[in-house]
PDB file of C-alpha atoms in Angstrom:
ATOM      1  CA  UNK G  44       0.000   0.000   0.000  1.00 38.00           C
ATOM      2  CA  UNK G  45       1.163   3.531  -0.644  1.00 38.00           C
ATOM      3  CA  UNK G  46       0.923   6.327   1.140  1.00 32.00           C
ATOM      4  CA  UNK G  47      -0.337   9.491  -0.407  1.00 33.00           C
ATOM      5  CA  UNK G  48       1.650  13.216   0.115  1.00 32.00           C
ATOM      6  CA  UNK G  49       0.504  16.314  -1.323  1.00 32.00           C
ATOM      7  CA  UNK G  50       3.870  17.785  -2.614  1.00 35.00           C
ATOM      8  CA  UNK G  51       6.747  15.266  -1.097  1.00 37.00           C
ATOM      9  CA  UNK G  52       7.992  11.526  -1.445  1.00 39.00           C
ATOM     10  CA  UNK G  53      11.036  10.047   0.444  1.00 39.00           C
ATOM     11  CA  UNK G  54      11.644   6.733   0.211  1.00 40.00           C
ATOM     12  CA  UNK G  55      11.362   4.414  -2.978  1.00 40.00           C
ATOM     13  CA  UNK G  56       8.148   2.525  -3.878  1.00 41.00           C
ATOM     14  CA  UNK G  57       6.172   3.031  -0.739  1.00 38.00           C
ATOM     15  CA  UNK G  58       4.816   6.795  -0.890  1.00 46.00           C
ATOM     16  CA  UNK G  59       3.311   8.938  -4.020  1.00 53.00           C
ATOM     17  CA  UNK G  60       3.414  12.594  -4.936  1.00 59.00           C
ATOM     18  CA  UNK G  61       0.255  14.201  -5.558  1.00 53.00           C
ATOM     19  CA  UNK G  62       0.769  17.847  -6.718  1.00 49.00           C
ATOM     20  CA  UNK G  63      -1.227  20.545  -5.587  1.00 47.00           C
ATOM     21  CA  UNK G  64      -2.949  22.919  -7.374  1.00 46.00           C
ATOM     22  CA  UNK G  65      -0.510  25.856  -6.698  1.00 45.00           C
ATOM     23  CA  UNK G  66       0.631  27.041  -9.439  1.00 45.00           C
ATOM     24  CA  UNK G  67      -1.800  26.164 -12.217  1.00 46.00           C
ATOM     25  CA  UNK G  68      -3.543  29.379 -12.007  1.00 46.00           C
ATOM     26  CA  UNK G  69      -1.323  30.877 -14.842  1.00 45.00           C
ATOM     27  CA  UNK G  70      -3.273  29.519 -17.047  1.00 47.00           C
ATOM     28  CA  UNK G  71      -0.289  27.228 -18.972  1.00 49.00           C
ATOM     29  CA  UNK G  72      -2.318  24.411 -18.571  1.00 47.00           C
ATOM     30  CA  UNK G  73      -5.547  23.409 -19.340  1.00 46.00           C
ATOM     31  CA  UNK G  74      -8.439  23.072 -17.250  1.00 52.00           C
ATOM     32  CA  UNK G  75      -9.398  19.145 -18.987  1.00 57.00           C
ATOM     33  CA  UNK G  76      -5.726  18.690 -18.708  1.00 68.00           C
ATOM     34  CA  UNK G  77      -4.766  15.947 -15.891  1.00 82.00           C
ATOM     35  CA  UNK G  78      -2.425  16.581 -12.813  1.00 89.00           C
ATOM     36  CA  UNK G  79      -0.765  13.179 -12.632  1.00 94.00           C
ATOM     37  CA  UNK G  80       0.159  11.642  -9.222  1.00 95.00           C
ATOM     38  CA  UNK G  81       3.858  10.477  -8.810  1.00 96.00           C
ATOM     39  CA  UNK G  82       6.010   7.214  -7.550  1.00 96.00           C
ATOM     40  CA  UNK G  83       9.308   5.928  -7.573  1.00 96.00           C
ATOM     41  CA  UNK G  84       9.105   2.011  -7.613  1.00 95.00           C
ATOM     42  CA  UNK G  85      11.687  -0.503  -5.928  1.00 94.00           C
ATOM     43  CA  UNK G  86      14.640   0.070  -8.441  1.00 94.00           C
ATOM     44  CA  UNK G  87      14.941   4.090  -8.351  1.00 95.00           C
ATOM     45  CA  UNK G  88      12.529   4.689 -11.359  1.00 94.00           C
ATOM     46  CA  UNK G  89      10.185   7.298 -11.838  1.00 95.00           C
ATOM     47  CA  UNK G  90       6.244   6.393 -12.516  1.00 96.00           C
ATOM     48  CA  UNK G  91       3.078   8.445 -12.896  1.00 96.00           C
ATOM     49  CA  UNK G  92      -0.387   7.886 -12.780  1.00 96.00           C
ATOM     50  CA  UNK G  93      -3.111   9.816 -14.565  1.00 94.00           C
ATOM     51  CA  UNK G  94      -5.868   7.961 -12.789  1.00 94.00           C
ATOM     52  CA  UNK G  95      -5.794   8.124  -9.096  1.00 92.00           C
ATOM     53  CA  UNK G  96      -2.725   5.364  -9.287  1.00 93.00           C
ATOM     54  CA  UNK G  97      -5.216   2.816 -11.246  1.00 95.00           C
ATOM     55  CA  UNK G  98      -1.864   2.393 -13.561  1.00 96.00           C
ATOM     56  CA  UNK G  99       1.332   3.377 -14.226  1.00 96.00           C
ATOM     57  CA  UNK G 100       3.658   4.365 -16.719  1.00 95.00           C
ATOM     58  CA  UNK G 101       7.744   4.921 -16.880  1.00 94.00           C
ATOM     59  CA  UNK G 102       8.945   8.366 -17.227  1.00 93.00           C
ATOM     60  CA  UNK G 103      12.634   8.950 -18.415  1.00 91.00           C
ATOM     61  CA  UNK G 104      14.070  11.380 -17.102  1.00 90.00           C
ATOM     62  CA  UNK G 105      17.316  11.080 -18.718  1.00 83.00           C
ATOM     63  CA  UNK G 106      15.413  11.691 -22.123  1.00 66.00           C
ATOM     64  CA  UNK G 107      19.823  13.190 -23.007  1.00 52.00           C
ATOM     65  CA  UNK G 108      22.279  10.440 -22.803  1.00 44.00           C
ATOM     66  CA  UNK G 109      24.413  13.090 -21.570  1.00 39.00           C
ATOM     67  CA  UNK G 110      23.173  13.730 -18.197  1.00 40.00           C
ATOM     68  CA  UNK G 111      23.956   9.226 -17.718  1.00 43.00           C
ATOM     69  CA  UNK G 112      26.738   8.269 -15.167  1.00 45.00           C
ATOM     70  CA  UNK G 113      29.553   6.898 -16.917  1.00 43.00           C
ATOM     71  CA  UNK G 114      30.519   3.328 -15.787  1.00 44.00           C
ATOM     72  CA  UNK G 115      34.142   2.251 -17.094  1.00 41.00           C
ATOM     73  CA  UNK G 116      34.669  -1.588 -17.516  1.00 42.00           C
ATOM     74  CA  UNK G 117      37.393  -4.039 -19.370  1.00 44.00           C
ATOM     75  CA  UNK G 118      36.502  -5.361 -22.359  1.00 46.00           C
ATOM     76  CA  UNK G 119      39.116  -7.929 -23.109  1.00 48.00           C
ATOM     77  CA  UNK G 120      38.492  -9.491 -26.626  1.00 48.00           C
ATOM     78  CA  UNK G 121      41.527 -11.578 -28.213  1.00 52.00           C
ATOM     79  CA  UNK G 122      44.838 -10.254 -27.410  1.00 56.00           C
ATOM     80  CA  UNK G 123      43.351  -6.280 -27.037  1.00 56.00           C
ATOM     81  CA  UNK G 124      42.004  -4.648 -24.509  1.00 56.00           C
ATOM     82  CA  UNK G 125      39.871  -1.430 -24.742  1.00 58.00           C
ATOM     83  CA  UNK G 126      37.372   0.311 -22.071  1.00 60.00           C
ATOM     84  CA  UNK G 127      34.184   0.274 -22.542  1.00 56.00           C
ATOM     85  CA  UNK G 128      31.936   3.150 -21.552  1.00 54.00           C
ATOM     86  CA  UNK G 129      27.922   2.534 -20.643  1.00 52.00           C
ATOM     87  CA  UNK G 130      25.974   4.787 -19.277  1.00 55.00           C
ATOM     88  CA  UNK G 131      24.091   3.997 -15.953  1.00 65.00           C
ATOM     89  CA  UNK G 132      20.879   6.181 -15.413  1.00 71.00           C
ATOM     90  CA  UNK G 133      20.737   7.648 -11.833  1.00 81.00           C
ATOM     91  CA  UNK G 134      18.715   5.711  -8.957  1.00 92.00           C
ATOM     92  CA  UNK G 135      15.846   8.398  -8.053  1.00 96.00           C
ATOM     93  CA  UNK G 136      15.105   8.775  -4.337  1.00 96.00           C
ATOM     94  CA  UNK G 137      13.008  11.463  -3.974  1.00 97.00           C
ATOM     95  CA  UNK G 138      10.180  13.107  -5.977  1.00 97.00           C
ATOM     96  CA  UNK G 139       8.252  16.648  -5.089  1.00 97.00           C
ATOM     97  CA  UNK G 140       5.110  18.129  -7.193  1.00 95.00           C
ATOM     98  CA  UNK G 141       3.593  21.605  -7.134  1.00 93.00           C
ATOM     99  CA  UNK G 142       0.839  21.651  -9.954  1.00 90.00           C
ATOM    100  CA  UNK G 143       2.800  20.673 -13.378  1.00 92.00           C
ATOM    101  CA  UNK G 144       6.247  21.265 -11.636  1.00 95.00           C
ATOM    102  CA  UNK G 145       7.928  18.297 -11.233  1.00 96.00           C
ATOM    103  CA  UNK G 146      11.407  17.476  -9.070  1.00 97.00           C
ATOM    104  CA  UNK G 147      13.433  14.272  -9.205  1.00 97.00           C
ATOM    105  CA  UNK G 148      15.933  13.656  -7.356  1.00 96.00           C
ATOM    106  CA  UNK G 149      18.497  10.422  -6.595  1.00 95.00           C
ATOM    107  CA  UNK G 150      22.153   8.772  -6.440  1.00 92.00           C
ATOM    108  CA  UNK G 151      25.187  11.138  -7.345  1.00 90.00           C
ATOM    109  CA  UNK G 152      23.023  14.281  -6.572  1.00 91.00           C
ATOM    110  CA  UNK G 153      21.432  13.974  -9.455  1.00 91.00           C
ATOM    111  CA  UNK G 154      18.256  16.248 -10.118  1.00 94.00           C
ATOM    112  CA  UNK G 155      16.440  16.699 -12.890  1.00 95.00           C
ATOM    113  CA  UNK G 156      13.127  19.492 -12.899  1.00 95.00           C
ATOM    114  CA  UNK G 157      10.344  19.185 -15.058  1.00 94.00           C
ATOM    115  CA  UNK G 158       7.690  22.192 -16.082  1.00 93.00           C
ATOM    116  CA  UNK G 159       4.932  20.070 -17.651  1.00 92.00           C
ATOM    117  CA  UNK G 160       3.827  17.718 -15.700  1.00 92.00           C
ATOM    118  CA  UNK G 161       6.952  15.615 -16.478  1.00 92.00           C
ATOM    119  CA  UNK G 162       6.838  15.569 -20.373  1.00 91.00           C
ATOM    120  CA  UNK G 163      10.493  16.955 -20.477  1.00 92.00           C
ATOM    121  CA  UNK G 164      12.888  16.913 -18.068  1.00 93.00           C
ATOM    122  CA  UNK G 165      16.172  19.113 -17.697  1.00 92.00           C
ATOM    123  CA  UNK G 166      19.160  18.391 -15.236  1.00 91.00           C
ATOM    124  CA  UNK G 167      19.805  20.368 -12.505  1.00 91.00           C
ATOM    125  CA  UNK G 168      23.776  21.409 -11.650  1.00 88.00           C
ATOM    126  CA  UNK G 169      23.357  22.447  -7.865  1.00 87.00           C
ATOM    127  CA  UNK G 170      26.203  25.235  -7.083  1.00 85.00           C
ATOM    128  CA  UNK G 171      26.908  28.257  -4.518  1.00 84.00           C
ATOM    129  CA  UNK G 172      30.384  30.319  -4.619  1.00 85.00           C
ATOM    130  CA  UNK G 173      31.925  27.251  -5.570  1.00 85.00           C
ATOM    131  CA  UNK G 174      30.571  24.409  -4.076  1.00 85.00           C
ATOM    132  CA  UNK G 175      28.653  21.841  -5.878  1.00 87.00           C
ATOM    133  CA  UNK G 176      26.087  19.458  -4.236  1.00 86.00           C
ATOM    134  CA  UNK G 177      27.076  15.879  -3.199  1.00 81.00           C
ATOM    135  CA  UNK G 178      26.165  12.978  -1.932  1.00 90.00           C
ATOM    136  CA  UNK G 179      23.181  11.269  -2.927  1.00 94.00           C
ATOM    137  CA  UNK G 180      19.562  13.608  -2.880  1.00 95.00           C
ATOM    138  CA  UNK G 181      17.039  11.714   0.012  1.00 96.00           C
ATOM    139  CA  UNK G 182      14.811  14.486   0.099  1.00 96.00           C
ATOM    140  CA  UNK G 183      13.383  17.179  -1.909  1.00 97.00           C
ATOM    141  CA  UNK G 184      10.546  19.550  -0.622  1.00 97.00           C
ATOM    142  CA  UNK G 185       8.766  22.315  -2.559  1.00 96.00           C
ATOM    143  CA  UNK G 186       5.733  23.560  -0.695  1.00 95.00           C
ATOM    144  CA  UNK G 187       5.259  26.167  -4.011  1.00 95.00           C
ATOM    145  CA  UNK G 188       6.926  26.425  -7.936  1.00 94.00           C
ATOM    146  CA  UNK G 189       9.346  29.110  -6.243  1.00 96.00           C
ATOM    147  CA  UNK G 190      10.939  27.869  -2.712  1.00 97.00           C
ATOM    148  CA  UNK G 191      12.508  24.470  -2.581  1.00 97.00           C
ATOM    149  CA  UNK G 192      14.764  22.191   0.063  1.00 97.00           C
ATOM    150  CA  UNK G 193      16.684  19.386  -1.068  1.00 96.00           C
ATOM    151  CA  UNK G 194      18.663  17.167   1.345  1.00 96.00           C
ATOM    152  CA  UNK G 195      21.656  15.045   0.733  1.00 95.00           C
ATOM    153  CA  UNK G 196      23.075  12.058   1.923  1.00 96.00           C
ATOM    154  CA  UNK G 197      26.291  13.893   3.515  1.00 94.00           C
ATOM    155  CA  UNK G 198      23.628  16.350   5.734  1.00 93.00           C
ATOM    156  CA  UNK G 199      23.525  19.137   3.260  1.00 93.00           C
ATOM    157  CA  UNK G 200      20.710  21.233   2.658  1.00 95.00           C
ATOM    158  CA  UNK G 201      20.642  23.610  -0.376  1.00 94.00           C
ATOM    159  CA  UNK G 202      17.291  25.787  -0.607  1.00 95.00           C
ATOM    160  CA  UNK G 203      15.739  27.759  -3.239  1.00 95.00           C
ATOM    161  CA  UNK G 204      13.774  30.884  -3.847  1.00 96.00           C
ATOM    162  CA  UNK G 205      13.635  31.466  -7.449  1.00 95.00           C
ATOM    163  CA  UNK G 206      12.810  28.122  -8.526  1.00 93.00           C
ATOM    164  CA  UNK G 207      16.031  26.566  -8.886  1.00 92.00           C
ATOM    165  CA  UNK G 208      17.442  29.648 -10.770  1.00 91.00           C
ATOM    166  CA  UNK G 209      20.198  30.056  -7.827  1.00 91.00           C
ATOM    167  CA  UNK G 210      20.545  27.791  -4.715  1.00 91.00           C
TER     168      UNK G 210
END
């Protein structure tokens, strides 16, 4: 059984995101148009549900190969050896929802932000007068589109006013 939260989820497969309606006034989305409810199952992936968690689909968040974590292995093949680079998508962690905004977060401080409802995704860098996030992201809170929290594995906390313009 899951449990339902209105803007936060912590721990993989057992909670759900349901966004509030903060946020949609704007008018950039339509009044027919869904708010989808949010989960990260057992192996770090992101799901949503457009009908009150009746079903589930995948969403990608690493729609660019780019933002992957490289893994480096041996190939050995004959007498040659060469590495052999594939990419390893992030393990998610944490999900928060305002309204269409969408934030994912997971392993290697990954974070990736979404502004519709999670059709496209963008990665976040998280940086202040030189220092960059680490540790893995276990939490993420945004009570509104423009203030957000996100906790690490190491005990930091970076916060947000702007929407994740500065941190």
């Amino acid at each position: 059984a899951a449990t339902t939260q209105t803007a936060t989820t912590t721990s993989p497969a057992s909670t759900m995101a349901a966004p509030t309606a903060q946020g949609i006034g704007s008018g950039a989305l339509a009044l027919s148009a869904p708010i989808p409810r949010w989960t990260i199952n057992s192996t770090g992936g992101l799901q949503r549900s457009f009908d009150q968690g009746a079903t589930w689909q995948a969403v990608n968040v690493n729609a660019n190969p780019a933002y992957f974590t490289d893994e480096t292995s041996l190939q050995i093949s004959g007498k040659t050896s060469q590495p052999k680079v594939r990419k390893i998508a992030p393990i998610l962690r944490a999900i928060a929802a305002t309204g269409i905004d969408v934030w994912a977060g997971g392993s290697g401080g990954a974070i990736y932000h979404s502004l519709d409802t999670g059709d496209h995704w963008t990665r976040v860098e998280l940086a202040s007068a030189g220092s960059t996030l680490t540790g893995d992201i276990v939490s993420l809170e945004f009570p509104d589109i423009q203030h957000g929290k996100v906790t690490t594995s190491t005990t930091e906390v970076w916060t947000t006013s702007n929407s994740g313009q500065t941190w």
